[in-house]
Short mmCIF file of C-alpha atoms and ligand atoms in Angstrom, two decimals:
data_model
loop_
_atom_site.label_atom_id
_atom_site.label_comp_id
_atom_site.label_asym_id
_atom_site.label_seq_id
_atom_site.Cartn_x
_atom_site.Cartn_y
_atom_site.Cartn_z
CA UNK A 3 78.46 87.47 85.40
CA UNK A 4 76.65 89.79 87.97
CA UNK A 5 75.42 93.58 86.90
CA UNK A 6 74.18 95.82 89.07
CA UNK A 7 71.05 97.94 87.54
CA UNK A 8 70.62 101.09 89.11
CA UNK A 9 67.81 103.66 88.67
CA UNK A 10 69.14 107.34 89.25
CA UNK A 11 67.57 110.26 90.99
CA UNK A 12 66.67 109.03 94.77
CA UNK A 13 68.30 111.31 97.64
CA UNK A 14 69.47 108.42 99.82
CA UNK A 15 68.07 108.90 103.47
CA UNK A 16 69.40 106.73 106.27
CA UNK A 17 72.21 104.84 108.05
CA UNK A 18 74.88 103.12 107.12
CA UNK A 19 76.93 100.66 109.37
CA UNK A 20 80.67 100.48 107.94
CA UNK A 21 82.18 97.35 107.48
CA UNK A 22 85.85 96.41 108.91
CA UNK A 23 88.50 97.03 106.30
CA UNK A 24 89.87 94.72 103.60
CA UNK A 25 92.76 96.59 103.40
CA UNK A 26 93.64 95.63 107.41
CA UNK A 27 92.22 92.54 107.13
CA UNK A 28 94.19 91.15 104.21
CA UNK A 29 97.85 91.98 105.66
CA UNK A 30 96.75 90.89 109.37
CA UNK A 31 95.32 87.51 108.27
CA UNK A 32 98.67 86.94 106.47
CA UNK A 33 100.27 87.88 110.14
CA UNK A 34 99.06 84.65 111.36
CA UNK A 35 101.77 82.84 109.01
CA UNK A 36 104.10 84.37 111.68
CA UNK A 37 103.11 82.03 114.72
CA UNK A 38 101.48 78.56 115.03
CA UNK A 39 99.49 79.23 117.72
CA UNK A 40 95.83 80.37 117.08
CA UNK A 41 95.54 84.18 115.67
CA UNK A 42 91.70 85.65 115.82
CA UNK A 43 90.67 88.33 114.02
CA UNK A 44 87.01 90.69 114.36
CA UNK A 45 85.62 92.65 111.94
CA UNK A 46 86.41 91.09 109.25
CA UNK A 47 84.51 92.37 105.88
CA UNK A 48 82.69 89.87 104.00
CA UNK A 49 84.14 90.68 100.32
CA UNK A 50 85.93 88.20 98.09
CA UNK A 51 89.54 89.35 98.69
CA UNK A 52 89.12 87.97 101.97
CA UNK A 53 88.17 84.24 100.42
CA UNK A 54 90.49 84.58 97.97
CA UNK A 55 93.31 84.90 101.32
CA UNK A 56 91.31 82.45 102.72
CA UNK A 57 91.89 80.03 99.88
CA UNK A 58 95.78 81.26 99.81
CA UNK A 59 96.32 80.18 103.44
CA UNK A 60 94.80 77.43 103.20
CA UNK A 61 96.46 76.21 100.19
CA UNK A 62 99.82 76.42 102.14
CA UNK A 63 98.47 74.20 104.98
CA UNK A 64 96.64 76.55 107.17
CA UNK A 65 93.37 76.20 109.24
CA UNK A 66 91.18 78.85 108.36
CA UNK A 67 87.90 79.17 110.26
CA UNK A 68 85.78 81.89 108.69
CA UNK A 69 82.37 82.83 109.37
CA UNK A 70 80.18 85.55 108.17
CA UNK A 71 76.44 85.33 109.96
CA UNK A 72 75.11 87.27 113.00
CA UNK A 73 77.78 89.06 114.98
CA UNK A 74 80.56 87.01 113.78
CA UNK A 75 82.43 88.41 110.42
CA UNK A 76 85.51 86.65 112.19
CA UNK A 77 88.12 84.51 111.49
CA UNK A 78 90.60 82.34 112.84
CA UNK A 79 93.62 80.90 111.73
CA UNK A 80 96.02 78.55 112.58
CA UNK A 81 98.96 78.11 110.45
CA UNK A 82 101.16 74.59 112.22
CA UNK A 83 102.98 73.40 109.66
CA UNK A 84 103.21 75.38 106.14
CA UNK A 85 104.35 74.65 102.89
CA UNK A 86 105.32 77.95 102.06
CA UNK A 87 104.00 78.08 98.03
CA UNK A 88 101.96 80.53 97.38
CA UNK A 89 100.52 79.56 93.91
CA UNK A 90 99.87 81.76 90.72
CA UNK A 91 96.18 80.25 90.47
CA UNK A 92 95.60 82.05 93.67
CA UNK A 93 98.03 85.38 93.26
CA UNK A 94 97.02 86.20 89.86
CA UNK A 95 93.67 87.21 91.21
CA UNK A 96 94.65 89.06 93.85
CA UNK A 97 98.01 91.20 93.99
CA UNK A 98 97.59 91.39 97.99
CA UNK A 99 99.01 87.70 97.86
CA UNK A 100 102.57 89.10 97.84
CA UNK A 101 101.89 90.11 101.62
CA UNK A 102 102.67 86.22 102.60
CA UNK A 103 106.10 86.81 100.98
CA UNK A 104 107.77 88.85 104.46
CA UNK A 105 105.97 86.67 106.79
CA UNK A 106 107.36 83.22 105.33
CA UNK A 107 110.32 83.77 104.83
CA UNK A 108 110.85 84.82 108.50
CA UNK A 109 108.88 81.42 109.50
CA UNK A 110 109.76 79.00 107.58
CA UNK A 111 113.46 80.07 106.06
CA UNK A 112 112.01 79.64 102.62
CA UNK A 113 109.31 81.22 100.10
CA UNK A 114 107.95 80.58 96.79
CA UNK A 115 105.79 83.08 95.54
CA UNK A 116 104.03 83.82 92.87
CA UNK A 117 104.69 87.10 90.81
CA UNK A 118 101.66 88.90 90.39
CA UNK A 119 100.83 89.61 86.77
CA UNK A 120 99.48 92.39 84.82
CA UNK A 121 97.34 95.47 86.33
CA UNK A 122 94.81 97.72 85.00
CA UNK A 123 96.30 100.16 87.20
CA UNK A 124 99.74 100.53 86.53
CA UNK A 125 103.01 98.79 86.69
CA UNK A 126 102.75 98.06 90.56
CA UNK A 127 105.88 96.42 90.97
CA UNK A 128 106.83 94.74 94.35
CA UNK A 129 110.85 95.28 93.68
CA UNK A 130 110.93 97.34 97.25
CA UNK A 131 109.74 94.56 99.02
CA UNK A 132 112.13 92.43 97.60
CA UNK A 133 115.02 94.82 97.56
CA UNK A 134 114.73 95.28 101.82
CA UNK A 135 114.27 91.35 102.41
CA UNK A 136 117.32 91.29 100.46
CA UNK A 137 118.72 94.08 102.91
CA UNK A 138 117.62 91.54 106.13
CA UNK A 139 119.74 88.68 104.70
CA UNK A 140 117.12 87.12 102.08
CA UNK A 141 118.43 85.56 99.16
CA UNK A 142 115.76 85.83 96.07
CA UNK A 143 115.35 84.33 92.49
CA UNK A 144 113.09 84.82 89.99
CA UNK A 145 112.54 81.74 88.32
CA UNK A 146 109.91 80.52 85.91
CA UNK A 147 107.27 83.40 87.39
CA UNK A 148 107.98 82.48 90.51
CA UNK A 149 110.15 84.07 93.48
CA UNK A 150 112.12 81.68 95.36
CA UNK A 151 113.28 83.15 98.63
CA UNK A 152 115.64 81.64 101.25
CA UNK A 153 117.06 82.82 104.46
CA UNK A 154 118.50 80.80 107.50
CA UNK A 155 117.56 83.94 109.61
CA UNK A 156 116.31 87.13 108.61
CA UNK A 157 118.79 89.96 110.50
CA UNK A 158 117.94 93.15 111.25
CA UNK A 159 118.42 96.31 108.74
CA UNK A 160 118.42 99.87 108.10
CA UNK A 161 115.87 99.98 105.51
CA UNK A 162 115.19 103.24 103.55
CA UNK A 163 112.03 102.57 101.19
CA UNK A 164 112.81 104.37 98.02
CA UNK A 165 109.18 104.83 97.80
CA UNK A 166 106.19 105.38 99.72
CA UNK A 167 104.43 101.95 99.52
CA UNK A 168 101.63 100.57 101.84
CA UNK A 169 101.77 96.52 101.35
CA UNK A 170 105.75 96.86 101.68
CA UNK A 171 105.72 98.47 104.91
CA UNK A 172 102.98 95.53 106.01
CA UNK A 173 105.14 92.42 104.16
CA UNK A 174 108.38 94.04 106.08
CA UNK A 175 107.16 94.81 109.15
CA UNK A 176 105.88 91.48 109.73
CA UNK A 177 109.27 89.94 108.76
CA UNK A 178 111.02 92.10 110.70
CA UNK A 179 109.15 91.11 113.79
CA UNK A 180 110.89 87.87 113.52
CA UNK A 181 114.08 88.72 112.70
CA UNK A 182 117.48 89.07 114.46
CA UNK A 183 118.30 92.10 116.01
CA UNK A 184 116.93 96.02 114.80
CA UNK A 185 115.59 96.95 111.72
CA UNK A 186 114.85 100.84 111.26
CA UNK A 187 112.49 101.16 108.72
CA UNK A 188 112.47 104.75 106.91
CA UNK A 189 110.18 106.72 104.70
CA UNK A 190 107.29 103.72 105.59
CA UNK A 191 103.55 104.19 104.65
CA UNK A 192 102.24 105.92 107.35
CA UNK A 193 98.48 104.49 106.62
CA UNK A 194 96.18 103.60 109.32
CA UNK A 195 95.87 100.65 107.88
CA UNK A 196 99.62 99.80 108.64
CA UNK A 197 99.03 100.78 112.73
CA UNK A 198 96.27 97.93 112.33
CA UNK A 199 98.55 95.65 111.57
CA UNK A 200 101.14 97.09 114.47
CA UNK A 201 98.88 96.54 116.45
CA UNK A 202 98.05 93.03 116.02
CA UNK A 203 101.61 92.10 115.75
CA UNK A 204 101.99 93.88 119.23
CA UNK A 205 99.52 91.78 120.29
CA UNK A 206 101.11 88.68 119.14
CA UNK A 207 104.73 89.56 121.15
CA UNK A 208 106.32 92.13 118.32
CA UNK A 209 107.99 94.99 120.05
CA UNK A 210 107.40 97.77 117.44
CA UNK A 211 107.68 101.40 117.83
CA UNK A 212 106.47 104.16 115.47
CA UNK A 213 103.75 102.20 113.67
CA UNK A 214 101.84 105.09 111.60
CA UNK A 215 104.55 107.65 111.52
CA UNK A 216 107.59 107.49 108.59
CA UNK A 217 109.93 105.57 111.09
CA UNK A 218 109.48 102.23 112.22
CA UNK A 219 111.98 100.51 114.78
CA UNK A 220 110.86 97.06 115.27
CA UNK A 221 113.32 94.77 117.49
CA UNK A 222 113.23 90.96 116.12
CA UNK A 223 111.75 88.59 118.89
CA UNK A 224 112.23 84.38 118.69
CA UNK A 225 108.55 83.73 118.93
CA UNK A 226 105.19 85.09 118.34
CA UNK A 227 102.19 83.72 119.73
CA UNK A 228 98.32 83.76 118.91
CA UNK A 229 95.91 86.80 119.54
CA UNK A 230 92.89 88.31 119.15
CA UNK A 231 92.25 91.29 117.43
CA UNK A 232 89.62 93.52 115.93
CA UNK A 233 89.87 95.01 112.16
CA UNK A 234 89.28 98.79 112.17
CA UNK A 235 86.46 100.11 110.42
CA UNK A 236 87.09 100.73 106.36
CA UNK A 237 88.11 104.42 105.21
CA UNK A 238 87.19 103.75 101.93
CA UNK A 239 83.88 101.77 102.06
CA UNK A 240 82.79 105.14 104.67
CA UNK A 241 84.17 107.66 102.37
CA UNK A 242 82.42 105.84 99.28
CA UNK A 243 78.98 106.14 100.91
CA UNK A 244 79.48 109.77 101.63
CA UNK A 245 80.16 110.63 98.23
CA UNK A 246 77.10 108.82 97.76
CA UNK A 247 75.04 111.53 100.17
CA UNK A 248 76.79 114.23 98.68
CA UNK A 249 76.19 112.72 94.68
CA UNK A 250 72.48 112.52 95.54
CA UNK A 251 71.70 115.40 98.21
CA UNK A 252 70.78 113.47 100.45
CA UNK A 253 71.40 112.92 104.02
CA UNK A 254 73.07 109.80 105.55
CA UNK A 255 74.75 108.89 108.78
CA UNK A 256 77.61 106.49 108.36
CA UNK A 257 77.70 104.83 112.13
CA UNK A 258 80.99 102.35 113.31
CA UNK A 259 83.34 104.74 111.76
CA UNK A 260 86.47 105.99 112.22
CA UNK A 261 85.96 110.31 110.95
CA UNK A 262 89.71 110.28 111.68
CA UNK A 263 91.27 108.23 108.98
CA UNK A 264 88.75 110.40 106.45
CA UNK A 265 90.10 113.94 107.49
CA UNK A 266 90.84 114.65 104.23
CA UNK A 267 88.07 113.05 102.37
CA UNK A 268 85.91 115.39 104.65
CA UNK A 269 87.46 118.46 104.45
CA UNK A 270 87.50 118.01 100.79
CA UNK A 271 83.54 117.40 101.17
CA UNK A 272 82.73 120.36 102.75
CA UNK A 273 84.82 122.31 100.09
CA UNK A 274 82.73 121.08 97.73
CA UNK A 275 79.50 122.17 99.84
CA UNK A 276 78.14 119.06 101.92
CA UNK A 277 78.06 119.44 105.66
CA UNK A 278 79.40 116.99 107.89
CA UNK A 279 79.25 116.09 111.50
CA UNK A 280 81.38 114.00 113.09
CA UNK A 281 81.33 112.33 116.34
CA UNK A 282 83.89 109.41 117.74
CA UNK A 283 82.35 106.87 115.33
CA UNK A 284 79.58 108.32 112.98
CA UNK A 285 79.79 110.97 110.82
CA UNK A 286 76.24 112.38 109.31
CA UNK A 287 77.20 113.90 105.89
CA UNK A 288 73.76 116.22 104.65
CA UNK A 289 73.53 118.03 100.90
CA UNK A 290 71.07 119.96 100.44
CA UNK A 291 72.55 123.06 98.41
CA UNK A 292 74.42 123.15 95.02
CA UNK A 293 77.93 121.53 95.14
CA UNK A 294 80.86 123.68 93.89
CA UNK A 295 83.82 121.70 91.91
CA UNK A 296 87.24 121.66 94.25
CA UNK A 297 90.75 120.02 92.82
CA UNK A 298 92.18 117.39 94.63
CA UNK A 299 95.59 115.58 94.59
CA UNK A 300 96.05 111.85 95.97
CA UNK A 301 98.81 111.65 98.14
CA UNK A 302 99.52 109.17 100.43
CA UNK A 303 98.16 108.91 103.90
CA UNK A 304 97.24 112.05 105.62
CA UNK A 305 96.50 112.93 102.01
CA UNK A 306 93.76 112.55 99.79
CA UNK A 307 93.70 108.39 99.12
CA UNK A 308 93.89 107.33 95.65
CA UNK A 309 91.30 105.14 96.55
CA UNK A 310 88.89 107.64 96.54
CA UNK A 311 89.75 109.41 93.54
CA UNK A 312 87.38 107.67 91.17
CA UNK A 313 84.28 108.11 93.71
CA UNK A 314 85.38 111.89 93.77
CA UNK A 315 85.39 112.21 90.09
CA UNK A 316 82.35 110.80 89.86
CA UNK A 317 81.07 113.91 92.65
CA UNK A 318 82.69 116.72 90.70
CA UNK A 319 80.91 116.02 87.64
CA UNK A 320 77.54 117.09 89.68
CA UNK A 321 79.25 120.04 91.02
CA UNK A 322 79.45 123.20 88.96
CA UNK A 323 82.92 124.80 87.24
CA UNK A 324 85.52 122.61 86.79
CA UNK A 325 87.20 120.37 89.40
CA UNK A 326 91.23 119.47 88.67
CA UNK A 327 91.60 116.20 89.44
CA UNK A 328 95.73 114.44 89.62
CA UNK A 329 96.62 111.05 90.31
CA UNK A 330 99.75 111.27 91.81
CA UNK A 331 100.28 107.31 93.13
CA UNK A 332 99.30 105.38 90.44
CA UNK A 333 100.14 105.66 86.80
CA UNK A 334 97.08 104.13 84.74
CA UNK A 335 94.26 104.63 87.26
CA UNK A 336 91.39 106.70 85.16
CA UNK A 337 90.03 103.80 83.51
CA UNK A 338 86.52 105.22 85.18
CA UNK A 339 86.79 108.50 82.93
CA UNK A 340 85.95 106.69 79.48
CA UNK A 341 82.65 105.27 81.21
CA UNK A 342 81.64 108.54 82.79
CA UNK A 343 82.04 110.44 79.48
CA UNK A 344 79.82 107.81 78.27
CA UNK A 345 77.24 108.78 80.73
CA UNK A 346 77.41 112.40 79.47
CA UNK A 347 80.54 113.87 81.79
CA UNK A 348 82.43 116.31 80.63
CA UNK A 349 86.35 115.64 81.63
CA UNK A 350 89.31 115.89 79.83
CA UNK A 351 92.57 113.64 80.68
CA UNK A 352 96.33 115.59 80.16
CA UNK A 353 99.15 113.08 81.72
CA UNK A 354 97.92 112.46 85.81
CA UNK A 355 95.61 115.56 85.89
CA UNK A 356 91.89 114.91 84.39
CA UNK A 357 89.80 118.65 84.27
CA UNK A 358 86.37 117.62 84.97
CA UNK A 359 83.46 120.23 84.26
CA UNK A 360 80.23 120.34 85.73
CA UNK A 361 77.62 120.38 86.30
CA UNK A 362 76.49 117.63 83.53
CA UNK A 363 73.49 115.94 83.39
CA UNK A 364 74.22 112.20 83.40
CA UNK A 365 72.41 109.29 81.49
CA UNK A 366 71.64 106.26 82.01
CA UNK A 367 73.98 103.56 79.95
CA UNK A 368 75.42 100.27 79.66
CA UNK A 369 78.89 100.73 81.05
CA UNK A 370 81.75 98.17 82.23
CA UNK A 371 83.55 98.64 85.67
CA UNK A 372 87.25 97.72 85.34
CA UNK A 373 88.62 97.92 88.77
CA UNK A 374 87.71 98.36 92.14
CA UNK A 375 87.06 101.63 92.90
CA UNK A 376 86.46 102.35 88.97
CA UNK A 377 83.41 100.39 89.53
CA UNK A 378 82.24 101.97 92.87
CA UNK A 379 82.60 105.12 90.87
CA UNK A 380 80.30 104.13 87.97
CA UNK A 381 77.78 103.15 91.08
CA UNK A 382 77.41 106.71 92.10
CA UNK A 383 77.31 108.36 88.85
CA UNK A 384 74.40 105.75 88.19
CA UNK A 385 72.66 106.78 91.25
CA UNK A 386 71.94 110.63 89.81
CA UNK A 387 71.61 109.15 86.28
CA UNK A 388 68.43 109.76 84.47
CA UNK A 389 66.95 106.58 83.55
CA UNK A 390 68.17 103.24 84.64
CA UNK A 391 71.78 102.35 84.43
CA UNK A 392 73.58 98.85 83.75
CA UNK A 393 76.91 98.05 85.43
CA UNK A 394 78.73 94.97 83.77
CA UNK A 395 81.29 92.88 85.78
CA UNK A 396 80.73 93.51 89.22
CA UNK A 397 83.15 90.96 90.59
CA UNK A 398 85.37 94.11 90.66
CA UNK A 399 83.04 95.68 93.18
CA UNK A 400 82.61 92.21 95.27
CA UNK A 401 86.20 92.26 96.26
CA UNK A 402 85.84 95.48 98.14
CA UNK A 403 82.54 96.43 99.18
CA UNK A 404 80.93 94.27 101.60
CA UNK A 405 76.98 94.02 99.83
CA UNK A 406 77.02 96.90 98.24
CA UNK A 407 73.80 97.04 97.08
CA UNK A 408 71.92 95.78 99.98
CA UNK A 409 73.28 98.60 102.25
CA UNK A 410 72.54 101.49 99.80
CA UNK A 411 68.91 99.67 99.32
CA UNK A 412 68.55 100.22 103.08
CA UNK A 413 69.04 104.08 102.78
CA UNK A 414 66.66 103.89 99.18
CA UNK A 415 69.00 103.36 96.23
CA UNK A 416 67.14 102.01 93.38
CA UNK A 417 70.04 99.40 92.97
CA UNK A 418 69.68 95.35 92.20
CA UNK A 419 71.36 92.33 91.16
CA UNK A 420 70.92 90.52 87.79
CA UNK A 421 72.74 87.63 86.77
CA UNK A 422 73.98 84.71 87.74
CA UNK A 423 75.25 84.52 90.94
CA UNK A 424 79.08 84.77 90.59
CA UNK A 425 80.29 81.41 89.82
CA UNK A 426 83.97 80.17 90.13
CA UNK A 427 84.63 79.21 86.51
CA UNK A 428 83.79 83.28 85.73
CA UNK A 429 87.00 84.38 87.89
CA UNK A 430 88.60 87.13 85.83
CA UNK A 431 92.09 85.37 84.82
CA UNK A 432 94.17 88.59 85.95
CA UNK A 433 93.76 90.83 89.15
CA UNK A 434 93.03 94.30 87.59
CA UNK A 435 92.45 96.25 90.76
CA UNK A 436 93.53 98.05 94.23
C1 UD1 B 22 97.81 99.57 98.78
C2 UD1 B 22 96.32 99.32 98.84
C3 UD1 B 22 95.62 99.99 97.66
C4 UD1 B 22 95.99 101.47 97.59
C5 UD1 B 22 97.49 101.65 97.63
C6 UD1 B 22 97.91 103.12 97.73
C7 UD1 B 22 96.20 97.16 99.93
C8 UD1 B 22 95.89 95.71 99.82
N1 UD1 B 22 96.10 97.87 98.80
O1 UD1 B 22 98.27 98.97 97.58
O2 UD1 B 22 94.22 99.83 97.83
O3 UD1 B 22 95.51 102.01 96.38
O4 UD1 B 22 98.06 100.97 98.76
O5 UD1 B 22 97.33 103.71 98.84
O6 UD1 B 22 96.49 97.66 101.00
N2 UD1 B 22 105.63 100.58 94.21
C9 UD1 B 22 106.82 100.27 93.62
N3 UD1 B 22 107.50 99.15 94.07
C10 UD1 B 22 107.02 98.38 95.08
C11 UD1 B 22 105.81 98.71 95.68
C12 UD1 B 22 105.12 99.83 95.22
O7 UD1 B 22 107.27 100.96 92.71
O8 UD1 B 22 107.70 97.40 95.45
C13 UD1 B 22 104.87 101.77 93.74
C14 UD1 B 22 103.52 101.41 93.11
O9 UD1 B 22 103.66 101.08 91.75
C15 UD1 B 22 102.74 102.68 93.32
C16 UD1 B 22 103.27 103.19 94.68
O10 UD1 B 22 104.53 102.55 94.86
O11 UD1 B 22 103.03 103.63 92.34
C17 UD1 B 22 102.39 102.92 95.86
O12 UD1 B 22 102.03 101.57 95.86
P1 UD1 B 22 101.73 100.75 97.20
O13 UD1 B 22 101.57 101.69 98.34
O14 UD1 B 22 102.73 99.66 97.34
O15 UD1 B 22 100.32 100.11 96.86
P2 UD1 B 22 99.83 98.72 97.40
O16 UD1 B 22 100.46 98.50 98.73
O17 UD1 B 22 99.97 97.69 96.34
#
């Protein structure tokens, strides 16, 4: 398997061109299931989640057209006739997969999905996606690890989400496009990644209203047809590479941005010391002084994302007194803190609140990245670690982060690839990440 090694101690200098985001990309490419006319998407990143979707679609019967190289990242899909099985082989490695359930069942009348398995991160259960299709006229079994939906129709529904939750308001929003009749949707994930997916659907013939706030209304249409649409750039890939400024004092400008959907990343930032301008698409982010610790709480979306959490923790052990850090979203998601300590971090974990005192001197060690944006963590403690740092199982890291290491070479990381190059038979068996 791949590991990054990473020598510590360079103030990275530079720009950085953001990448469109997974998180956007993965429920919009599973929007295509909703027509069988041709759906094109932009800006699409080049990270293994989106092969993995790519591999789901097209197990199901889908044309999938995908192409990386100059100027292209895009992708286009055709889905004519589906077989609407979306197999555990596939969803095991990626929880995302359950964002195909909504859209076939309101195409085809019928779904069999997988149930996603264990997660390094928490329970994650998809029972409010299943409970509202339910509410729109779905009937669905669980049988032998699989769910087994059916509907003649979905029909419109007042749908109250019991909880916040960003891939429900995605799966139901694209089957309520579909649908007969209204369905109010309440207490939805107002996440920009959600309006992305609006949007496209709006493109396609959806009549939605209130994508991004807490109340959707969406009013079911007979037929969607293809469209083209761009992916907006990735909050978390942008706010990871200003931590990495910040982490190194240094002095980077992040360019094809969007400062908007990082308000709270930023203002957090500059709490901690590290200025930042912002124009319509860049933001420069410059540290040059000492950074003082802040607390932060993840909330959802205008709040700070959970999915910067780990990249934060990483910050506030360079920053001096102690920074109270609470994970409000997910049960289960400081796996990163064992691996810091490791590196010589002081923090100490009490239920969802770690207490992380700085400034420490990290170390170079051997240290294992168990999730997502546990791994991108470990990356930026590396890069202020004395001596050279090894980063084991960066398959994690390749499913969100579009060549890491090349783009934080450009601005003068000390950061390369050892290993074999990631080879199918080295899949991890279980998805363990966001
Ligand atoms: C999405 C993001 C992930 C991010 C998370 C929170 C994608 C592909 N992933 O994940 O990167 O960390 O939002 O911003 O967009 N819950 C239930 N029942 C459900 C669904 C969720 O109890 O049916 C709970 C979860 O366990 C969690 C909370 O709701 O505690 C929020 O989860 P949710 O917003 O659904 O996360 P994802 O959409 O899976």
């Amino acid at each position: 398997m791949d590991k990054f090694v990473i020598r510590g101690g360079t103030p990275l200098r530079g720009a950085i061109r953001i990448s469109g985001a997974k998180n956007s990309a993965l429920p919009c490419m599973a929007a295509a299931i909703l027509t069988e006319d041709e759906v094109t998407l932009e800006n699409i990143p080049d990270v293994r989640d989106i092969e993995t979707e790519r591999k789901l679609l097209v197990s199901m019967g889908a044309e999938v057209e995908l192409g990386y190289g100059r100027a292209h990242h895009r992708t286009r899909i055709r889905c004519g006739s589906l077989d609407p099985v979306a197999k555990y082989e596939i969803v095991k490695t990626m929880r995302a997969s359950s964002l195909v359930l909504g859209p076939l069942i309101a195409r085809t009348g019928t779904a069999r999905v997988a149930m996603p398995g264990g997660c390094a991160i928490g329970g994650r259960p998809i029972d409010l996606h299943i409970k509202a299709l339910q509410a729109m006229g779905a009937e669905i079994a669980q049988e032998h690890g699989y769910l087994e939906a059916r509907a003649k129709r979905l029909h419109g529904a007042r749908i109250v989400f019991d909880k916040i939750t960003v891939t429900g308001t995605e799966d139901l929003l694209m089957a309520a496009a579909l649908a007969d009749g209204e369905t109010c949707m309440e207490n939805c994930a107002c996440e920009p990644e959600v309006l992305d997916v609006a949007k496209l659907l709006s493109a396609m013939g959806a009549r939605i209203e209130g994508a991004g706030t807490a109340t959707i209304r969406v009013q079911g249409v007979d037929r969607l047809h293809g469209a083209k649409h761009r992916i907006h750039p990735d909050r978390i890939e942008a706010g990871t590479f200003l931590v990495a400024a910040a982490i190194t004092g240094g002095d980077l400008t992040l360019t094809g941005c969007n400062p908007h959907h990082l308000s709270s990343v930023i203002e957090k930032l500059r709490e901690v010391g590290v200025q930042c301008e912002l124009t319509a698409d860049t933001i420069r982010v410059r540290a040059s002084g000492p950074l003082r610790g802040a607390n932060i709480s993840t909330e959802e979306y205008p709040g700070f994302p959970t999915d910067m959490q780990a990249q934060f923790m990483a910050l506030a052990t360079q920053a001096e007194g102690t920074s109270l850090v609470t994970e409000n979203i997910f049960e289960n998601r400081f796996m990163h803190v064992q691996e810091l300590v490791r590196m010589g971090a002081n923090i100490r974990v009490e239920g969802r609140t770690a207490a992380v005192v700085g400034k420490s001197p990290l170390s170079a060690a051997a240290v294992m990245a168990s999730d997502l944006r546990a791994s991108a963590s470990l990356v930026l403690a590396a890069l202020v670690a004395e001596g050279e740092t090894i980063i084991d199982r960066v398959y994690h890291i390749d499913r969100g982060y579009e060549r890491i290491e090349e783009k934080l070479r450009g601005v003068g990381a000390k950061i390369r690839r050892i290993g074999n190059v990631f080879r199918e038979t080295e899949e991890p068996t279980a998805e363990v990440t966001a």
